[in-house]
Tab-separated table of C-alpha atoms in Angstrom:
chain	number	residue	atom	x	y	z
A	1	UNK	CA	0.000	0.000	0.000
A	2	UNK	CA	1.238	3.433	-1.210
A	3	UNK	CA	-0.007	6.520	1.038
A	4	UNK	CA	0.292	10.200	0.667
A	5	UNK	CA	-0.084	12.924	2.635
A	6	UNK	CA	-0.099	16.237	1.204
A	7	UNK	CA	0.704	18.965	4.108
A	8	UNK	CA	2.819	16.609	5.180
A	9	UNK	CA	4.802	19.242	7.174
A	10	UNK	CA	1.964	20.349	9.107
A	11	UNK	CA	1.107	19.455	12.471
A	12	UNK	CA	-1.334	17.362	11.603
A	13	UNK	CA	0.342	15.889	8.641
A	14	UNK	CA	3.377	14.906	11.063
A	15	UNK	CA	1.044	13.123	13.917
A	16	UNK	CA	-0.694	11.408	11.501
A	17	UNK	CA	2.604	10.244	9.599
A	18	UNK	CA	4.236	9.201	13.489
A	19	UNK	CA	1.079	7.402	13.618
A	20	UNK	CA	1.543	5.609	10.647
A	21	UNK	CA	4.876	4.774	11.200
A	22	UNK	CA	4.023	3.435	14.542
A	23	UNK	CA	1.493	1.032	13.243
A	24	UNK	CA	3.563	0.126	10.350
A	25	UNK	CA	0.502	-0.575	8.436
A	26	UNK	CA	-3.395	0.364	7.685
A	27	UNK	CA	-6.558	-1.632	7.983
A	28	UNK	CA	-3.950	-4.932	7.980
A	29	UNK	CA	-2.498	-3.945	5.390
A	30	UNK	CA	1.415	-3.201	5.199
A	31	UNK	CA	2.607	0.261	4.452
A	32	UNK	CA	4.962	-0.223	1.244
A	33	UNK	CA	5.997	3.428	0.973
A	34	UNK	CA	4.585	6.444	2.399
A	35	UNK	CA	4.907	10.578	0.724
A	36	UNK	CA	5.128	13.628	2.489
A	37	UNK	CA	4.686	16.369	0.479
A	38	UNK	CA	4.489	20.256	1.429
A	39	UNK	CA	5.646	23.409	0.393
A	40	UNK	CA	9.448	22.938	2.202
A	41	UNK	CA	10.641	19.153	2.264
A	42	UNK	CA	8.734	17.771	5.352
A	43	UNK	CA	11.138	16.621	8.226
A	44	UNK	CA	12.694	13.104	8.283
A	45	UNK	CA	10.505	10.578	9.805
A	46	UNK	CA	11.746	6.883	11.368
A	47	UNK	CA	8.827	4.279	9.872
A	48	UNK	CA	9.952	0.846	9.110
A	49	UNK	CA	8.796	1.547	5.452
A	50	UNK	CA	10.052	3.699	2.738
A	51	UNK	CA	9.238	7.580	3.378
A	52	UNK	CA	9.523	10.341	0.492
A	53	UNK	CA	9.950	13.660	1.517
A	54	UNK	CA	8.870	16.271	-1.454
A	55	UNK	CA	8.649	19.531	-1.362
A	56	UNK	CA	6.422	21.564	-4.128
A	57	UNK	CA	3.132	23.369	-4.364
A	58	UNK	CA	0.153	21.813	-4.225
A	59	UNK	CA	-1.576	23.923	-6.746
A	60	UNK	CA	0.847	22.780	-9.151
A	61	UNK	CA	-0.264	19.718	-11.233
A	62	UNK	CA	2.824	18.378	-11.925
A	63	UNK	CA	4.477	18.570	-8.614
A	64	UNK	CA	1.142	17.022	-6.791
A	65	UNK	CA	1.720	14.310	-9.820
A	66	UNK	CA	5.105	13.664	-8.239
A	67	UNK	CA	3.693	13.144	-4.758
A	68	UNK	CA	0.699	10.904	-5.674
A	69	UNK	CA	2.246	7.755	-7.449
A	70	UNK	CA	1.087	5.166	-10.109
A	71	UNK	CA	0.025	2.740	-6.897
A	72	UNK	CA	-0.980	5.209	-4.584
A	73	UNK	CA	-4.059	3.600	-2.492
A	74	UNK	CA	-4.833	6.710	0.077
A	75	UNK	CA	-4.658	10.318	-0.010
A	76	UNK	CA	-4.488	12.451	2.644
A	77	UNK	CA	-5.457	15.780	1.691
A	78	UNK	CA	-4.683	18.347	4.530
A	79	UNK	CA	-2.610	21.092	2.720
A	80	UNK	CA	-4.359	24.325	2.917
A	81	UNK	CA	-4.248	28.238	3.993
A	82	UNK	CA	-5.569	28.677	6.859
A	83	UNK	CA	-8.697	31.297	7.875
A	84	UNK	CA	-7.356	34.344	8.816
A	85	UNK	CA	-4.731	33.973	6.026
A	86	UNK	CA	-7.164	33.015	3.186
A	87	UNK	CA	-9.021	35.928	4.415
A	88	UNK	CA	-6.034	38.454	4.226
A	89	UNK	CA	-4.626	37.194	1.112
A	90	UNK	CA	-7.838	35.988	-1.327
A	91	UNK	CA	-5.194	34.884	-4.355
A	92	UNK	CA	-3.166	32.536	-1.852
A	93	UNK	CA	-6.490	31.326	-0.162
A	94	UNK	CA	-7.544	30.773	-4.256
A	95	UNK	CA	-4.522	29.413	-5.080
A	96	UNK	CA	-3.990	26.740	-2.601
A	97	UNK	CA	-7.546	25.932	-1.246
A	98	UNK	CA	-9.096	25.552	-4.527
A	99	UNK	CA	-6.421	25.430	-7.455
A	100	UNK	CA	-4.576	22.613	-5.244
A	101	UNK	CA	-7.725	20.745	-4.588
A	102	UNK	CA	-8.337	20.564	-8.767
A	103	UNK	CA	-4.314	19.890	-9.012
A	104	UNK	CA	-5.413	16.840	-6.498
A	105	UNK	CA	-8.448	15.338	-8.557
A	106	UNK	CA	-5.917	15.666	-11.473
A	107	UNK	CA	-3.341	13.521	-10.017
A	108	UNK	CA	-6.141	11.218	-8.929
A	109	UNK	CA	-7.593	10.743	-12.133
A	110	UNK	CA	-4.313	9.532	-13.511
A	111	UNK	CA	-3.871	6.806	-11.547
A	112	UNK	CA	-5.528	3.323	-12.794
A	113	UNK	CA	-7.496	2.561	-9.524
A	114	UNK	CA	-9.447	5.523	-8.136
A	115	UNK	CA	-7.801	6.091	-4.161
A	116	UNK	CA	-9.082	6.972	-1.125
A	117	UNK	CA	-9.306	10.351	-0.837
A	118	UNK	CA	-9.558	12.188	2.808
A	119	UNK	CA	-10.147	15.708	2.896
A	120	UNK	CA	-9.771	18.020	5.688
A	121	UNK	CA	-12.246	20.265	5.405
A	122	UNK	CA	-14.021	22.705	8.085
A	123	UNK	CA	-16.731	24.258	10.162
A	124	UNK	CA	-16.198	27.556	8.765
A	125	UNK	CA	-17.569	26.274	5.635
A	126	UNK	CA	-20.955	26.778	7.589
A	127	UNK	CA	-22.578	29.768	8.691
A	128	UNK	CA	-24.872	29.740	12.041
A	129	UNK	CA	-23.101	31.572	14.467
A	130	UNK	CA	-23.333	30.908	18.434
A	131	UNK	CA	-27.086	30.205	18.126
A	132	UNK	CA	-26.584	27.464	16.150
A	133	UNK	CA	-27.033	23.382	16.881
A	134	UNK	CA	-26.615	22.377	13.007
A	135	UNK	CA	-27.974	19.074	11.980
A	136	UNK	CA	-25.996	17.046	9.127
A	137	UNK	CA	-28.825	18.418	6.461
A	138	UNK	CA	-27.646	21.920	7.246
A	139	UNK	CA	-26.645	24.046	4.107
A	140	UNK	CA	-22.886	25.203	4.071
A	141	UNK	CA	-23.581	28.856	3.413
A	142	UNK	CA	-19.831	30.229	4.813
A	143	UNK	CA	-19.051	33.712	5.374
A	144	UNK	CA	-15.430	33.846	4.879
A	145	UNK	CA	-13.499	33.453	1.975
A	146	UNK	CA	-11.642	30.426	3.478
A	147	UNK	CA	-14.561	28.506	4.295
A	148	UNK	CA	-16.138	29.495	0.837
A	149	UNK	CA	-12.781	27.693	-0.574
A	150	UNK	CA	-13.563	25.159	1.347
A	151	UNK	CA	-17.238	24.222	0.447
A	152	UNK	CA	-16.105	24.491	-3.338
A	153	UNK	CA	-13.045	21.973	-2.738
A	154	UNK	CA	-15.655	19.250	-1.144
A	155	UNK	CA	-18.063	19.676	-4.129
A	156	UNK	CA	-15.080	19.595	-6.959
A	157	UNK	CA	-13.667	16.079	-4.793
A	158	UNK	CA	-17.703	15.103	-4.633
A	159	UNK	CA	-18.338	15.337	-8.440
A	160	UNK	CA	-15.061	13.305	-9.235
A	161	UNK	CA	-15.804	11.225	-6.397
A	162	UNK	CA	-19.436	10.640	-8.388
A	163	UNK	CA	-17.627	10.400	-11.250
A	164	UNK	CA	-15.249	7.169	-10.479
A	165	UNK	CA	-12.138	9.023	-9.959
A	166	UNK	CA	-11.356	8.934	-6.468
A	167	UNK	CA	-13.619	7.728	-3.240
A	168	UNK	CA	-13.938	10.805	-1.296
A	169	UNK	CA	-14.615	10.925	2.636
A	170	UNK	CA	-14.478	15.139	3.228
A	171	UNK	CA	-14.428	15.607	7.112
A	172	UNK	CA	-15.563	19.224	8.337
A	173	UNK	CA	-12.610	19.403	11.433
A	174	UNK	CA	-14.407	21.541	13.991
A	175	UNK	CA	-11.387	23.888	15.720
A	176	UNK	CA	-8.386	21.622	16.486
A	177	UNK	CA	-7.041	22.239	20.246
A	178	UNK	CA	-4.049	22.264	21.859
A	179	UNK	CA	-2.120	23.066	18.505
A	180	UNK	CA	1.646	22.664	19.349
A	181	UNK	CA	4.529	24.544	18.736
A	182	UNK	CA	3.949	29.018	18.175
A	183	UNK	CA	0.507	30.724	17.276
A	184	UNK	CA	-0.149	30.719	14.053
A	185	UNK	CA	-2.567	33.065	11.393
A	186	UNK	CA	-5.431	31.077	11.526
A	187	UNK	CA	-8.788	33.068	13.092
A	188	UNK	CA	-9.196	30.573	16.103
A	189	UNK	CA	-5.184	30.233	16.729
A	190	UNK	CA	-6.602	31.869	20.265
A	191	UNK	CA	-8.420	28.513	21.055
A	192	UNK	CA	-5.460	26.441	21.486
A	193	UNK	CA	-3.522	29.485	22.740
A	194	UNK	CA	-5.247	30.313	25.987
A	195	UNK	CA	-4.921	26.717	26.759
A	196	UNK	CA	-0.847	26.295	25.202
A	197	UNK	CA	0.426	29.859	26.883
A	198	UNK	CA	-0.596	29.507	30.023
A	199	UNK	CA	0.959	26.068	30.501
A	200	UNK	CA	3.956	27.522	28.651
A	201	UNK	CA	3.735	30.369	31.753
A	202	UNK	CA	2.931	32.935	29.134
A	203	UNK	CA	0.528	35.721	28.951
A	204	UNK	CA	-1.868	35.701	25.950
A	205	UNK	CA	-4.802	37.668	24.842
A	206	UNK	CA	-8.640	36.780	24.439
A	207	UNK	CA	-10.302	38.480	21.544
A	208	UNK	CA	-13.764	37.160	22.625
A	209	UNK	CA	-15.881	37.060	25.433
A	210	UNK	CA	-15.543	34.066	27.851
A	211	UNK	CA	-19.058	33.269	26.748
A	212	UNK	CA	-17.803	32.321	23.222
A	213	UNK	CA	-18.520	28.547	22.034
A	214	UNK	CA	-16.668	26.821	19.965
A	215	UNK	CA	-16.882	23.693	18.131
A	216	UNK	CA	-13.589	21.613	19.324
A	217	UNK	CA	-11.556	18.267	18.557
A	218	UNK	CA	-7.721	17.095	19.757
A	219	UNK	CA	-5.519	16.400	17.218
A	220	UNK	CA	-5.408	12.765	18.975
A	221	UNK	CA	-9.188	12.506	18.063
A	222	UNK	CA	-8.632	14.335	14.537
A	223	UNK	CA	-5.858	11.417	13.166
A	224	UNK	CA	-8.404	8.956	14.845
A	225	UNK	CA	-10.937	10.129	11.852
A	226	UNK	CA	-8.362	10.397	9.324
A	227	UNK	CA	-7.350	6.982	9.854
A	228	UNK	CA	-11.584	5.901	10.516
A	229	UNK	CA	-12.109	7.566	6.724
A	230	UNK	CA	-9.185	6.281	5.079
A	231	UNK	CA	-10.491	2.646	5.629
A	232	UNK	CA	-14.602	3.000	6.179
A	233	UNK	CA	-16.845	1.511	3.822
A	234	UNK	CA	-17.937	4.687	1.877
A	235	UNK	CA	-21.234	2.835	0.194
A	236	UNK	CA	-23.594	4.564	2.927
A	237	UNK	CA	-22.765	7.699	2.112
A	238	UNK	CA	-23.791	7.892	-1.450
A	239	UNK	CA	-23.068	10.999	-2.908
A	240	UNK	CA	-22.731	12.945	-0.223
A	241	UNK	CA	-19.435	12.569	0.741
A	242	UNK	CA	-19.394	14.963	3.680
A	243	UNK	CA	-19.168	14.139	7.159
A	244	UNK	CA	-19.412	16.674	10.392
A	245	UNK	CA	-17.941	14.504	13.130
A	246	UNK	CA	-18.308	14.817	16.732
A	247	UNK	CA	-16.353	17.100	18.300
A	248	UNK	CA	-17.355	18.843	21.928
A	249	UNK	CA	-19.063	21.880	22.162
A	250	UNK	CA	-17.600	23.729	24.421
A	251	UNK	CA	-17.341	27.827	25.711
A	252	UNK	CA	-14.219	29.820	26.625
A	253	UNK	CA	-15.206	30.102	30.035
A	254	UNK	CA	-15.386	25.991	30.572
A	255	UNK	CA	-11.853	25.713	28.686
A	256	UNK	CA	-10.025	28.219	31.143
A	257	UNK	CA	-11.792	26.494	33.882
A	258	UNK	CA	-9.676	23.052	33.348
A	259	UNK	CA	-6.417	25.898	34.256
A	260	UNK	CA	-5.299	26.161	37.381
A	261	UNK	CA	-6.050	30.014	39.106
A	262	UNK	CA	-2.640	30.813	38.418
A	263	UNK	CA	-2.323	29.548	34.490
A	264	UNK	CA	-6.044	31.149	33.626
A	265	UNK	CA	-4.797	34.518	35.139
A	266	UNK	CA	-2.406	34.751	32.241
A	267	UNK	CA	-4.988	35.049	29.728
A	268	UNK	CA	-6.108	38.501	29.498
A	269	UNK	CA	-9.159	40.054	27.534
A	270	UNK	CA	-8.166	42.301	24.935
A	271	UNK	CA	-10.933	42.448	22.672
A	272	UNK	CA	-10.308	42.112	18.093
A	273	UNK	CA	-13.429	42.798	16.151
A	274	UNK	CA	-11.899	41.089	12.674
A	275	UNK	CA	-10.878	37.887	14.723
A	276	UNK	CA	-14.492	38.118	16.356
A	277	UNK	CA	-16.118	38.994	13.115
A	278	UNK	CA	-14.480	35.528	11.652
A	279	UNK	CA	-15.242	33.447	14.064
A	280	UNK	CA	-18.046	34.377	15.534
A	281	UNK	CA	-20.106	33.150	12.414
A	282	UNK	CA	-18.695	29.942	12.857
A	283	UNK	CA	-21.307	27.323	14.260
A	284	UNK	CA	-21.225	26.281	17.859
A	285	UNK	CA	-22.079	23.000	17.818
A	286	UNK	CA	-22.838	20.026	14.773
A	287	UNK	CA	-25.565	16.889	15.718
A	288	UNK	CA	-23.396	15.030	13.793
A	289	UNK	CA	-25.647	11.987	14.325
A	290	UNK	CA	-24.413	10.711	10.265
A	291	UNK	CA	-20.591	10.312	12.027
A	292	UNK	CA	-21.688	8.338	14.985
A	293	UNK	CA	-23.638	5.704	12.760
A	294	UNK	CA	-20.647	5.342	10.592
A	295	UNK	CA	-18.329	4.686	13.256
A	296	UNK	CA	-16.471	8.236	14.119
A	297	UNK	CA	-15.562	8.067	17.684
A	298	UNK	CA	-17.156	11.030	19.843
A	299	UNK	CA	-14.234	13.810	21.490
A	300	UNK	CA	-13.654	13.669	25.165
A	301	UNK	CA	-13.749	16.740	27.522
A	302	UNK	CA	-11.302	19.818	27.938
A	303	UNK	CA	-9.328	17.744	30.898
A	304	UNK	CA	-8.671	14.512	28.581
A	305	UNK	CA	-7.614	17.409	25.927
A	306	UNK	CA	-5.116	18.930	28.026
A	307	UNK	CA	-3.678	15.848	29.223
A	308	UNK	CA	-2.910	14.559	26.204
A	309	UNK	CA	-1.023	17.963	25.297
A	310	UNK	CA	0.557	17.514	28.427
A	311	UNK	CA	1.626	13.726	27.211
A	312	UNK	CA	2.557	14.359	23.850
A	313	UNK	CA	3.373	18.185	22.522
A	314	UNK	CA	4.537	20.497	25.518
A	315	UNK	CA	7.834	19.068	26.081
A	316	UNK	CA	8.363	19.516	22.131
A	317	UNK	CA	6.743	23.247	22.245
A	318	UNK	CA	8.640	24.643	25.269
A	319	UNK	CA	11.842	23.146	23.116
A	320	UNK	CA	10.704	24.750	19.813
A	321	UNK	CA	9.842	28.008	22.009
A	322	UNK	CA	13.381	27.970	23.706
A	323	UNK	CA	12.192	27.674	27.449
């Protein structure tokens, strides 16, 4: 079995390659050579298999051609600009979010069996805001240009999905917390950081209220579904290939609560009406009753969330942050 996974260099793209590596196989099935593709050569990896390392842009058919092999069984399609970015910048957001996907489904279509495709894509491809409790029939009506991107890649990856020249699974990630490592430019970077500062001893702000909700997973839980769609039967879902899975719902003020008095007093309000304005027409919470039934496994609380940062990222973040 020949895997890729495009944003290879990203956090998520490296836990989900350790993972790999670890298990030395998927569904059973031996790993013959795993690709790790992203804009600078990803960062060696141990695996008792082969591992490429490319580096190249994903909007670029020919280099994605490189990365996705005659062979290739699975896709892992996680390379994107994130909100705040694809908000700043509209070409970039354009350029990667939606010329990559179609540089993807080109690569895809190439190869002589259709693979599995797994596409990260995201709550803010909804609209709602914090009134909302969105059932899986909900319309994806986003009001950012990122989320926009977004709901176009999943329909492009649907049609050739439809089409026989890939089998899609596109998961909508709800807000992925305790990110490792530095804050980054995406809108709810602030989620993981009032959580990640304060255990780093830091001081960070809050641009929302403490009342905020957000819609949440771990990154344990998110490679959990990456692996869960990469080997799922995908006959129940018929043509619609997107799946909400079932993250926790779950306000500001309940996340600073799993601090201790001392870590939560290091988050300090200091209010920022774009970051607001982005996120707060993000949905609060997703039935996602479909994910359940087809065997996604349901995100533990804030404490399990933290300890698992604890376990497996802040030693590696207060290294990468010099403390």
């Amino acid at each position: 079995m020949k895997i890729t996974i495009l944003g290879g260099g990203g956090f998520l793209g490296r836990k989900l390659a350790q993972r790999l590596a670890a298990e030395g196989g998927l569904d059973g099935r031996p790993i013959a050579e795993l690709t790790l593709f992203d804009l600078a050569e990803p960062a060696p990896l141990e695996a008792p298999f082969p591992v490429r390392r490319l580096a190249g842009d994903v909007a670029s058919a020919a280099d994605v051609a490189k990365a996705v092999p005659e062979g290739t069984s699975v896709v892992f399609h996680l390379a994107a600009v994130v909100s705040a970015a694809a908000e700043a910048d509209f070409d970039l957001g354009m350029r990667v979010n939606l010329h990559g996907t179609l540089a993807v489904i080109e690569a895809c279509r190439k190869l002589s069996t259709p693979p599995r495709v797994l596409f990260t894509s995201s709550v803010a491809s909804f609209g709602g805001g914090q009134s909302a409790l969105l059932p899986d029939e909900a319309r994806q009506v986003p009001g950012n240009s990122y989320g926009a991107q977004k709901a176009a890649a999943e329909l492009l990856l649907a049609d050739a999905s439809r089409r026989g020249m890939l089998d899609l699974v596109s998961i909508r990630l709800p807000t992925v917390i305790v990110r490792p490592g530095r804050p980054n430019k995406a809108a709810s970077s602030f989620v993981s950081a009032i959580l990640r500062e304060p255990l780093l001893g830091l001081e960070t702000p809050l641009p929302v209220g403490e009342d905020f909700r957000v819609w949440v997973c771990s990154p344990r839980r998110a490679v959990d579904w990456f692996l869960h769609a990469a080997v799922m039967d995908t006959a129940p879902l018929g043509i619609d290939r997107g799946v909400n899975p079932p993250g926790l719902a779950v306000s500001v003020g309940e996340m600073l609560a799993a601090l201790t008095p001392a870590e939560r007093a290091l988050v300090r309000s200091e209010p920022d009406a774009v970051i607001a304005g982005i996120v707060g027409g993000w949905p609060a919470e997703f039935a996602a009753t479909r994910a359940k039934k087809l065997g996604f496994a349901p995100q533990e609380g804030v404490p399990a969330i933290l300890a698992a940062f604890r376990e497996d990222d802040l030693a590696a973040t207060r290294a990468d942050r010099g403390m």
